[in-house]
CSV table of N, CA and C in Angstrom, one decimal:
chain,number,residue,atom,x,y,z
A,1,UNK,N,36.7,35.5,67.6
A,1,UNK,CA,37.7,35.1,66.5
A,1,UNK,C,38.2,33.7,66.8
A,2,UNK,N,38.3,32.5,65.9
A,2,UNK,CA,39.0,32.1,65.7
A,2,UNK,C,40.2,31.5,66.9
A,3,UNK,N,40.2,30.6,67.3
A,3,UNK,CA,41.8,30.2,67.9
A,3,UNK,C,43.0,30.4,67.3
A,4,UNK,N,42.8,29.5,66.3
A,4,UNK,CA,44.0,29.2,65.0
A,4,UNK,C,43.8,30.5,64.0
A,5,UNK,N,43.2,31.4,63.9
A,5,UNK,CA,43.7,32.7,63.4
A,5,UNK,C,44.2,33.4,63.9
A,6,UNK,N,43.6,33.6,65.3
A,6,UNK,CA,44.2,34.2,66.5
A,6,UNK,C,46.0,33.9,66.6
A,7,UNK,N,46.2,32.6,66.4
A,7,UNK,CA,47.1,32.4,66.9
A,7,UNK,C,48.4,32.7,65.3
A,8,UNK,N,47.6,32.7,64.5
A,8,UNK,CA,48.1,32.9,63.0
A,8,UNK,C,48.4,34.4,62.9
A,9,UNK,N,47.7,35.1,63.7
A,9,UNK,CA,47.7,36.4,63.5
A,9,UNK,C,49.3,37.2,64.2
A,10,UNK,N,49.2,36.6,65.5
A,10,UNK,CA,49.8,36.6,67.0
A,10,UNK,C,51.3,36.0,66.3
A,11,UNK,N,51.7,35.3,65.9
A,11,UNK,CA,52.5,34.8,64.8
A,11,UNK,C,53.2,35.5,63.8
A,12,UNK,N,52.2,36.2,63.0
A,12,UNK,CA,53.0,36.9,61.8
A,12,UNK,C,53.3,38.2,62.3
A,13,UNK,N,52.4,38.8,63.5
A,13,UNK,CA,52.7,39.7,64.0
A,13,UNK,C,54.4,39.6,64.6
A,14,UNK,N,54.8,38.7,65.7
A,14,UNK,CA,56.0,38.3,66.3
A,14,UNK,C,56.7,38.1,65.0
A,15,UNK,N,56.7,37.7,63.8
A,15,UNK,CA,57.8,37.3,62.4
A,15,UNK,C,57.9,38.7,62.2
A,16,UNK,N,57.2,39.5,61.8
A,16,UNK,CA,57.8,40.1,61.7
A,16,UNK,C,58.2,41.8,62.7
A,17,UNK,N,57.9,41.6,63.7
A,17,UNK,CA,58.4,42.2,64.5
A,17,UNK,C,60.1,41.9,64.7
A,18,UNK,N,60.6,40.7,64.5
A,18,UNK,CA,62.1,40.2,63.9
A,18,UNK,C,62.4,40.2,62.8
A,19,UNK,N,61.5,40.1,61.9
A,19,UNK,CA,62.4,41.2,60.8
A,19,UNK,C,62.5,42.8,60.6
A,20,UNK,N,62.0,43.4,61.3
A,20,UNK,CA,62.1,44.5,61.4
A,20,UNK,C,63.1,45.4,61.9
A,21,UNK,N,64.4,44.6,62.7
A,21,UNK,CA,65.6,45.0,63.0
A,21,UNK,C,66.6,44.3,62.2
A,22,UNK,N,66.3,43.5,61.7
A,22,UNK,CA,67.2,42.9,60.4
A,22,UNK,C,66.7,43.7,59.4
A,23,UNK,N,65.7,44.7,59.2
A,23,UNK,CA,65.6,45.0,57.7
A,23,UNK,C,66.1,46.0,58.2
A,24,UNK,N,66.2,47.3,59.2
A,24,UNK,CA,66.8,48.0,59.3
A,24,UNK,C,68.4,47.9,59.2
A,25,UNK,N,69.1,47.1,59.4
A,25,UNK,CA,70.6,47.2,59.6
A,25,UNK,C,71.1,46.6,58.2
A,26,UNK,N,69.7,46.5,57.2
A,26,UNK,CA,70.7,46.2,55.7
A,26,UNK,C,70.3,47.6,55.1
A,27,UNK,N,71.4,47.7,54.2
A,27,UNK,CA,71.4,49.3,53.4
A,27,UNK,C,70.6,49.0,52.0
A,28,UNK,N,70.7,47.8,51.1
A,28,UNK,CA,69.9,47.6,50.3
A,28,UNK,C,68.6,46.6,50.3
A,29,UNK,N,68.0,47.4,50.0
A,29,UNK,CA,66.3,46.2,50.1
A,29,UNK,C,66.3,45.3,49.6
A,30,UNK,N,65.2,44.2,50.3
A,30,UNK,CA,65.9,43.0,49.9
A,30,UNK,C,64.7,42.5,48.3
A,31,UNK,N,63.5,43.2,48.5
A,31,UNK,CA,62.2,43.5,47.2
A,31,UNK,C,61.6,42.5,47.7
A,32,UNK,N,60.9,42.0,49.2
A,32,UNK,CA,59.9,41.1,49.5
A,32,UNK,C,59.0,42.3,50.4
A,33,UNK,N,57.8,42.1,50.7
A,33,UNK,CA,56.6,42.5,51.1
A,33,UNK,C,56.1,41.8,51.6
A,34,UNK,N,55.6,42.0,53.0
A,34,UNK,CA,54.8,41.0,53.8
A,34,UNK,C,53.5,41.6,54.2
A,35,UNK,N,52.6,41.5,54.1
A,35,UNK,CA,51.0,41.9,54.3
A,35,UNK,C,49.8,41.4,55.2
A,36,UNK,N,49.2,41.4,55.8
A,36,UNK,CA,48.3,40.5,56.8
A,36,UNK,C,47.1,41.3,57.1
A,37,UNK,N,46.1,40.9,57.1
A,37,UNK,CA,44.8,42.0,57.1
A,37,UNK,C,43.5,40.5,57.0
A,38,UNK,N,42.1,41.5,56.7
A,38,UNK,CA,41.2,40.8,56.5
A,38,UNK,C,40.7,40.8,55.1
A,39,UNK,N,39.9,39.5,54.6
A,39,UNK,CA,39.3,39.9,53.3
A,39,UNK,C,37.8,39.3,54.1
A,40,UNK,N,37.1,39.7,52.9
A,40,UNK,CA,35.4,39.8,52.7
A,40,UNK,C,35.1,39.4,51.6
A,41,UNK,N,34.4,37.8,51.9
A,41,UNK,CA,33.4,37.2,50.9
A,41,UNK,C,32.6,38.0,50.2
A,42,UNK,N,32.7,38.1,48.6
A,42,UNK,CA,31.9,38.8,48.1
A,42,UNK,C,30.6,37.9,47.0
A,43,UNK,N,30.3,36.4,47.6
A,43,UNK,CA,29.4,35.9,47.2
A,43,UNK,C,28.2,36.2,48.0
A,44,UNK,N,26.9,35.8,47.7
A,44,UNK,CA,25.8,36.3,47.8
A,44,UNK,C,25.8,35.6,49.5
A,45,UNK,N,25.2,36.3,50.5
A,45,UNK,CA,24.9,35.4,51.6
A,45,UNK,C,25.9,35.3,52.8
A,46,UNK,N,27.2,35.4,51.9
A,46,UNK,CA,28.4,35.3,53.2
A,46,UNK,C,28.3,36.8,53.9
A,47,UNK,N,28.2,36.3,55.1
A,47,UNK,CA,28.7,37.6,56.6
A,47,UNK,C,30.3,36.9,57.2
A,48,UNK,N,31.0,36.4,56.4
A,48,UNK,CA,32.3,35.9,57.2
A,48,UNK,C,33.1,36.7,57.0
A,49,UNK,N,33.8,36.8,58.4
A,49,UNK,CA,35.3,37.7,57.7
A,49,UNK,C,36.9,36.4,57.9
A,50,UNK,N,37.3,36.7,56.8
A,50,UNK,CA,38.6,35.8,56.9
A,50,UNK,C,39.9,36.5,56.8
A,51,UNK,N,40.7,35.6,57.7
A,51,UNK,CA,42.3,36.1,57.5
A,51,UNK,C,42.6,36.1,56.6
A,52,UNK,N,43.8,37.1,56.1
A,52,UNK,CA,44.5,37.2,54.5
A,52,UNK,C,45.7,37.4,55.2
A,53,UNK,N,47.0,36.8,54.0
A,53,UNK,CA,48.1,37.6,54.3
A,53,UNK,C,49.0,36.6,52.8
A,54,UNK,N,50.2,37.6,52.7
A,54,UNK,CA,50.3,38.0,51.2
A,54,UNK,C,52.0,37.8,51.7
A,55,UNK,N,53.1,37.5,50.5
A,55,UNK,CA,54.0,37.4,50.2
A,55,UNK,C,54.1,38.1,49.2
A,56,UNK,N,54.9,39.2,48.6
A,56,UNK,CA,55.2,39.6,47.2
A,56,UNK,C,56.9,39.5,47.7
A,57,UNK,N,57.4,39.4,46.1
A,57,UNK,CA,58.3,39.7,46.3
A,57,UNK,C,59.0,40.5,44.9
A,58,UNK,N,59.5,41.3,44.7
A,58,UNK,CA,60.0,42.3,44.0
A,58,UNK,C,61.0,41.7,42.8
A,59,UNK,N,60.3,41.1,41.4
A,59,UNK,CA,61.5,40.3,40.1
A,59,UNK,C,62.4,41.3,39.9
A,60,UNK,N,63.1,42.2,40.5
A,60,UNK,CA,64.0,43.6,40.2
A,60,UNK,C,64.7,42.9,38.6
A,61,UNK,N,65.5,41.6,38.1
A,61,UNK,CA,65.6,41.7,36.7
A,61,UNK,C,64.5,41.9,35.7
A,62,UNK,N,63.4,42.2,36.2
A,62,UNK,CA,62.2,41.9,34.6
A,62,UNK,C,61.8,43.8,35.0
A,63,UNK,N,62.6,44.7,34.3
A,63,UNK,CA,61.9,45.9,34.5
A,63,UNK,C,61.2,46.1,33.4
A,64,UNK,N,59.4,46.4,34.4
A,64,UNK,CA,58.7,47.0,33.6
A,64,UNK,C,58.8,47.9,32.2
A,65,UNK,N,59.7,49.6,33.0
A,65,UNK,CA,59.9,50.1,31.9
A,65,UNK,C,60.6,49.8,30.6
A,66,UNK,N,61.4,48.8,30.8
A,66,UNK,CA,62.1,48.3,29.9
A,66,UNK,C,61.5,47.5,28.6
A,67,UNK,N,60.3,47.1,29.2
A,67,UNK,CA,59.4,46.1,28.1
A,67,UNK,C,58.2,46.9,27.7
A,68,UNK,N,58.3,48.7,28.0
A,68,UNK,CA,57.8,49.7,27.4
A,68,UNK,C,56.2,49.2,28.2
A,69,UNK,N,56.1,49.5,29.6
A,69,UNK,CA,54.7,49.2,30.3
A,69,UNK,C,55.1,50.3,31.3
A,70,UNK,N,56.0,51.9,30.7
A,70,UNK,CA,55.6,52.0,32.0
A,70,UNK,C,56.3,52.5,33.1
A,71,UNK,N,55.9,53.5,34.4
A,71,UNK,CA,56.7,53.5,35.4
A,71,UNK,C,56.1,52.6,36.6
A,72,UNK,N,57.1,51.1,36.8
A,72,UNK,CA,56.5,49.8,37.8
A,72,UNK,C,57.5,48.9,37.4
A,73,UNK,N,56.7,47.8,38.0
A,73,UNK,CA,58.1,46.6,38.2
A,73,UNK,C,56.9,45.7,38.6
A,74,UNK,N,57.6,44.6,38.0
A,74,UNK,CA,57.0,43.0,38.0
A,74,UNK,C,57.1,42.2,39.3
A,75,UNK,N,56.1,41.8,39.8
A,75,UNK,CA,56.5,41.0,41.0
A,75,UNK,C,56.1,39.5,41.4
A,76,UNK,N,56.2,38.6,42.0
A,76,UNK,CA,55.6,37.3,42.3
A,76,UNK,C,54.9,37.6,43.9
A,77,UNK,N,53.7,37.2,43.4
A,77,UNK,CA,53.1,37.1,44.8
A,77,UNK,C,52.8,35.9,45.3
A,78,UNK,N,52.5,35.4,46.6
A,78,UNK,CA,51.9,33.9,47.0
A,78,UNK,C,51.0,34.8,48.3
A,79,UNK,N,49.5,34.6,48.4
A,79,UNK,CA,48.6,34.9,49.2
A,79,UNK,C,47.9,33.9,49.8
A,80,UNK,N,47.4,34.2,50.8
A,80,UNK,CA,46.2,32.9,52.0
A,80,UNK,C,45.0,33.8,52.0
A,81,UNK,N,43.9,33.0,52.0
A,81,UNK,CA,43.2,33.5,52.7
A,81,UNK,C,42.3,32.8,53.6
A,82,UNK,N,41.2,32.5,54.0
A,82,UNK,CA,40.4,31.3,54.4
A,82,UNK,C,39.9,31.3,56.5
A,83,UNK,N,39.3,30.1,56.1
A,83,UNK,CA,39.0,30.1,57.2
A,83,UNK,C,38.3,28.7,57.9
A,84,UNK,N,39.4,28.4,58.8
A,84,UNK,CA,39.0,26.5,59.0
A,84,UNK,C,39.4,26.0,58.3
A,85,UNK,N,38.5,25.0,57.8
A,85,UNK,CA,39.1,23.9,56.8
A,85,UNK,C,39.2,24.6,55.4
A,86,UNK,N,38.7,25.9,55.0
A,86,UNK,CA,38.7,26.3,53.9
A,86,UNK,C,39.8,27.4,53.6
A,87,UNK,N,40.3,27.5,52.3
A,87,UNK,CA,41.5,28.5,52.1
A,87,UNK,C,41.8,28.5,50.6
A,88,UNK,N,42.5,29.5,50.4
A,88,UNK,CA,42.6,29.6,48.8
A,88,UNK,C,44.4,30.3,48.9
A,89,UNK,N,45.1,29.8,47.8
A,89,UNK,CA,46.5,30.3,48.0
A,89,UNK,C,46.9,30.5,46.1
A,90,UNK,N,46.0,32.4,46.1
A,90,UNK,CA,46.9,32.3,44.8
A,90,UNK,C,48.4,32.6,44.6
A,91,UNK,N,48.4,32.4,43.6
A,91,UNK,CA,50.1,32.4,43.0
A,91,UNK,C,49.8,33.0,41.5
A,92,UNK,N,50.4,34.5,42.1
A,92,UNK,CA,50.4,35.5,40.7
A,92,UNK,C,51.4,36.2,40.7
A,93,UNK,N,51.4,36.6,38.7
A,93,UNK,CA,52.7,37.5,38.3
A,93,UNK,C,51.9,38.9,38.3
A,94,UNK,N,52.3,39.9,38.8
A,94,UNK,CA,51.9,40.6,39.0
A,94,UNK,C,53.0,42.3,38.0
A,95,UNK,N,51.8,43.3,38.0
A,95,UNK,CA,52.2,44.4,37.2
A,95,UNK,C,52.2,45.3,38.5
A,96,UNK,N,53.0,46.4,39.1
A,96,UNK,CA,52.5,47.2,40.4
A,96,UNK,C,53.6,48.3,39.4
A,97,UNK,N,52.2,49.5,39.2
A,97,UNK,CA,53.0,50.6,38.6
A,97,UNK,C,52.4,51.8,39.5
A,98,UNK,N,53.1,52.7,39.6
A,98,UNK,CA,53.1,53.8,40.4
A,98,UNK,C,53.6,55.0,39.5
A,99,UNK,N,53.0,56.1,40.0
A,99,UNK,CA,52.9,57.4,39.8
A,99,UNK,C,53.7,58.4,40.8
A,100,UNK,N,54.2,59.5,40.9
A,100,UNK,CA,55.3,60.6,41.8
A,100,UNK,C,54.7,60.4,42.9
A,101,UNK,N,53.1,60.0,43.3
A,101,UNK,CA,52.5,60.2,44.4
A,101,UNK,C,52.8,59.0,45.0
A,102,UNK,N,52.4,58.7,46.7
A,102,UNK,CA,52.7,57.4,47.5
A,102,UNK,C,51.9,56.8,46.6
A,103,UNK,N,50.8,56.3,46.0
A,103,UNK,CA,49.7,55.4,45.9
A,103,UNK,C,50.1,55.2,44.8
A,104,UNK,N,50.1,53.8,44.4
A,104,UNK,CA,50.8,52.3,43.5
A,104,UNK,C,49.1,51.6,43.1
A,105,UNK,N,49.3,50.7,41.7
A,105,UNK,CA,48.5,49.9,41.5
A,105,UNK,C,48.9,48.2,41.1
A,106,UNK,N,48.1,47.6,41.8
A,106,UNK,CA,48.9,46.1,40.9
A,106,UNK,C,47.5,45.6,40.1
A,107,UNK,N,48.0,44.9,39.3
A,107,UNK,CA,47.1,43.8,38.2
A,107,UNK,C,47.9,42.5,38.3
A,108,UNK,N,46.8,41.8,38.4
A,108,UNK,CA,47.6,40.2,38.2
A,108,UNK,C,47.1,38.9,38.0
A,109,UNK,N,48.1,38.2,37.3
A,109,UNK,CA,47.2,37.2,37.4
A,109,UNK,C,47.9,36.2,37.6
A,110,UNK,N,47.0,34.7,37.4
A,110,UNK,CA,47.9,33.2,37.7
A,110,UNK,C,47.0,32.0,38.4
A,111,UNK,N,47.6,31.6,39.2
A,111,UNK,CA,46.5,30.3,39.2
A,111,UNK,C,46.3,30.4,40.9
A,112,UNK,N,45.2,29.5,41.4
A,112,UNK,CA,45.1,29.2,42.9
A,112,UNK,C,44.9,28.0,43.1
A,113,UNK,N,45.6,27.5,44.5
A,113,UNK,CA,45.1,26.3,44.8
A,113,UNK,C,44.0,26.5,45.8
A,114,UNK,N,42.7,25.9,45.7
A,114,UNK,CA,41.7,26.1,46.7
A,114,UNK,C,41.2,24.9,47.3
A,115,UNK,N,41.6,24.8,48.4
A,115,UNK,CA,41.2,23.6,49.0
A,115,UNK,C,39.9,24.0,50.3
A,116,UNK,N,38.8,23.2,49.7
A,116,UNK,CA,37.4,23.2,50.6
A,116,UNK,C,37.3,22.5,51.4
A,117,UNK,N,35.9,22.2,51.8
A,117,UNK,CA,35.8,21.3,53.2
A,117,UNK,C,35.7,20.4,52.4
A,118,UNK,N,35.8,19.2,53.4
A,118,UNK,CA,35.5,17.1,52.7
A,118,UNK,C,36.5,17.5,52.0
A,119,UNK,N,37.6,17.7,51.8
A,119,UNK,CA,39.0,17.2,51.2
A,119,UNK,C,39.1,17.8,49.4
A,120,UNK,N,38.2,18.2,49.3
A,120,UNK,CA,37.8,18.8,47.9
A,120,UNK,C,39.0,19.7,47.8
A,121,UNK,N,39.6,19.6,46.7
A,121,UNK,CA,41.2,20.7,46.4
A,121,UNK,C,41.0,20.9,44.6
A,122,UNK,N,40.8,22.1,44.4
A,122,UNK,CA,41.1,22.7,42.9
A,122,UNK,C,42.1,23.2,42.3
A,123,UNK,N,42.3,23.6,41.6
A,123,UNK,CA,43.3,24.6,40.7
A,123,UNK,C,42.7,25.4,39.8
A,124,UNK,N,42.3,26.7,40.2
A,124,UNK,CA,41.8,27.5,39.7
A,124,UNK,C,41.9,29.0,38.6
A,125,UNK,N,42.3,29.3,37.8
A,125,UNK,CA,42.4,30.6,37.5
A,125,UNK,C,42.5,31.4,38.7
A,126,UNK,N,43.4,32.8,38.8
A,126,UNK,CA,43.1,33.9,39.8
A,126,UNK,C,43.6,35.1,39.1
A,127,UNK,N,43.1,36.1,39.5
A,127,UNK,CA,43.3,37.3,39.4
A,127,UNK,C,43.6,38.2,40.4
A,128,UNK,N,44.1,39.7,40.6
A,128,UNK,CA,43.9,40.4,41.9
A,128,UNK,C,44.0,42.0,40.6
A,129,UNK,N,43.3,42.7,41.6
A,129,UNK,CA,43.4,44.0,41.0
A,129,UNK,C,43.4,44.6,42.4
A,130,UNK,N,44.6,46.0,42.7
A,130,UNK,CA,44.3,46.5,43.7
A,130,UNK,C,45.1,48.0,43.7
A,131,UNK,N,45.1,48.6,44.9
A,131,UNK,CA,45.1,50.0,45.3
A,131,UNK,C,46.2,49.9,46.4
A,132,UNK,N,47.0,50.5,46.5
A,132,UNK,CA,47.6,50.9,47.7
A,132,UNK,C,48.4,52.4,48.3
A,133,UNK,N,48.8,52.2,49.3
A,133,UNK,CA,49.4,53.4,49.8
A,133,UNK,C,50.8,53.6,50.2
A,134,UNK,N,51.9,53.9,50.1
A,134,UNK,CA,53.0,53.6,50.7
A,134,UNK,C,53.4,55.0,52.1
A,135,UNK,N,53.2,54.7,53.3
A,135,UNK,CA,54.2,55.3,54.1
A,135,UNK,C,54.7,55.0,54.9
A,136,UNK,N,55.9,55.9,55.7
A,136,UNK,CA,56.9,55.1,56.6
A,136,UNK,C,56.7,55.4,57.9
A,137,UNK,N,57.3,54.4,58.8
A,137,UNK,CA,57.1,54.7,60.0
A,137,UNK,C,58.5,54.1,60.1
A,138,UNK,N,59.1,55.6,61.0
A,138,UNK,CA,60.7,55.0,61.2
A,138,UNK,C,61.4,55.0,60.0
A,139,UNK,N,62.2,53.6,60.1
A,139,UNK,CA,63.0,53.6,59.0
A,139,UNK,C,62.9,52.5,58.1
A,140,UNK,N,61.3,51.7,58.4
A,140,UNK,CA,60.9,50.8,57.9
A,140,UNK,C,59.6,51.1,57.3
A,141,UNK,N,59.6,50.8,55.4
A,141,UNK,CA,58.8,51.1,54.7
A,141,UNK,C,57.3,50.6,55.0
A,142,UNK,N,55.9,51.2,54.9
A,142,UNK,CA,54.8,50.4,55.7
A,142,UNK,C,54.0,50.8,54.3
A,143,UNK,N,53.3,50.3,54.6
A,143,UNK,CA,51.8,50.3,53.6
A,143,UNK,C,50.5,49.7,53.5
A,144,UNK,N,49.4,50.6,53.1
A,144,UNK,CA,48.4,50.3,53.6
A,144,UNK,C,47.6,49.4,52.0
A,145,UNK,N,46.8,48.6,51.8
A,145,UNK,CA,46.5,47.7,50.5
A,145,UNK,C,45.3,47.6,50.2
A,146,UNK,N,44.3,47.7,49.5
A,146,UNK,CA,43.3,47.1,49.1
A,146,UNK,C,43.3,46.3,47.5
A,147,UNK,N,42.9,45.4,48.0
A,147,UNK,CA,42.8,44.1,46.8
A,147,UNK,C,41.2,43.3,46.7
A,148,UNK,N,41.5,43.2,45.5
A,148,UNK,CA,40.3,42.3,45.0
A,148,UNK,C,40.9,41.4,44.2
A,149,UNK,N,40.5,39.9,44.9
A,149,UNK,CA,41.7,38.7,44.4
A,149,UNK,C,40.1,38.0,43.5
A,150,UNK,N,40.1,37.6,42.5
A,150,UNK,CA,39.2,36.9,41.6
A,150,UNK,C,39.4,35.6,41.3
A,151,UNK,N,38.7,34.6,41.1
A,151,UNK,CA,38.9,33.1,41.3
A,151,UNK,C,37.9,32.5,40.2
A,152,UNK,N,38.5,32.0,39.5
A,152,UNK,CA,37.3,31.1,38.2
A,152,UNK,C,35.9,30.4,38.8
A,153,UNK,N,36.0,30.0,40.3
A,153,UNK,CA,35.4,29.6,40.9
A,153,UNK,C,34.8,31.2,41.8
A,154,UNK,N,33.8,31.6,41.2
A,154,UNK,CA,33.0,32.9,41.8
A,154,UNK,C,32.5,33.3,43.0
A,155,UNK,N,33.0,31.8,43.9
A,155,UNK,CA,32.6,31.7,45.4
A,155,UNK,C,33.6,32.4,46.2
A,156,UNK,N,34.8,32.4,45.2
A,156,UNK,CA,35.8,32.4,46.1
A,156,UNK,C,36.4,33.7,45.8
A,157,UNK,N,35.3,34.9,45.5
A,157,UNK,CA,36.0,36.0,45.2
A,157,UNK,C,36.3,36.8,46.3
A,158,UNK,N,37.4,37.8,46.9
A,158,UNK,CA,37.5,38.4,47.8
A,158,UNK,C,37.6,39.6,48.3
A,159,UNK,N,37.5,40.8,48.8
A,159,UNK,CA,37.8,41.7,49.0
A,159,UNK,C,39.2,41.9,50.2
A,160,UNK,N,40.1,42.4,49.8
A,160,UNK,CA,41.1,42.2,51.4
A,160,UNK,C,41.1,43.6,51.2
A,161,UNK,N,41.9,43.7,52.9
A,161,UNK,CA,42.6,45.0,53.2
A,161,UNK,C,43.7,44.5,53.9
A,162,UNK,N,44.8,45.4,53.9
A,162,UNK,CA,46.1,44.8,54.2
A,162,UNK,C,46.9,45.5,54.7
A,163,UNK,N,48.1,45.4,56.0
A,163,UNK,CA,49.0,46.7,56.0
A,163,UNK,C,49.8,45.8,56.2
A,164,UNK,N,51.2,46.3,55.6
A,164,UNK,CA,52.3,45.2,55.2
A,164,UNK,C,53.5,46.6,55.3
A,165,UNK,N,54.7,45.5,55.2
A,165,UNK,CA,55.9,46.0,55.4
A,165,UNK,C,56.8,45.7,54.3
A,166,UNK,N,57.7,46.9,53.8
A,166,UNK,CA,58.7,45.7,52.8
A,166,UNK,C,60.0,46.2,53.6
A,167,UNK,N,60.5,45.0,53.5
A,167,UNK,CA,62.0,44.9,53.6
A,167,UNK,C,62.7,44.5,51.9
């Protein structure tokens, strides 16, 4: 692996091992989600695996059911993924509606910045469609993710998996 993922990893691991006693001693949630996992090149030829990791955060004034979509809620996400000089960072409005059971679904969409090797930087369409799981450990909410983040540029399509925390 990687130095500088290694050390990216080793990182968000320690962040949020300190938020983790600050999310415990607030009584109301604060509606952010932190996520970190791997995604998988799903263009023809790639064997790479790259770091992912995800920011959502919870628009609690835009409720879903209110605009008749629904039992969910609206969220902003900001995601990484990449590897070396390459990386992609969408920024989507996202739909995450859920059912009585733990397992939630999001849709979404918005734009990416994707910056490649030799200095090459886009702005791309993005999408994500995905699956998740919610359970707890302790007294801090955990969850397990699968996403498929989509990119106008077809190289850049991804598979992740993810286990995240919300405070």
């Amino acid at each position: 692996m990687n130095r500088k993922v290694l050390a990216t990893v080793i990182g968000g691991v320690a962040l949020g091992a300190m938020a983790l006693p600050a999310a415990a001693q607030t009584s109301k949630p604060v509606g952010l989600a932190i996520r970190a996992g791997v995604d998988f090149p799903t263009a023809n030829g790639s064997n790479t695996t790259l770091f992912g990791a995800g920011l959502e955060y919870n628009l609690s004034n835009l409720s879903a059911s209110s605009m008749g979509m629904g039992n969910g809620h609206i969220t902003l996400s900001v995601d990484y993924f990449g590897r070396n000089n390459a990386s992609v960072f969408p920024v989507l409005l996202n739909y995450v509606g859920s059912t009585s059971s733990p397992f939630y679904y999001t849709l979404g969409a918005g734009i990416a910045y994707d910056r490649l090797g030799g200095g090459n930087t886009n702005w791309n369409f993005a999408y994500r469609i995905g699956v998740g799981y919610n359970f707890s450990q302790s007294t801090t909410p955990v969850f397990l993710e699968a996403d498929y983040f989509g990119n106008s540029n077809s190289n850049l399509n991804v598979i992740g998996v993810y286990l995240g925390i919300r405070l």
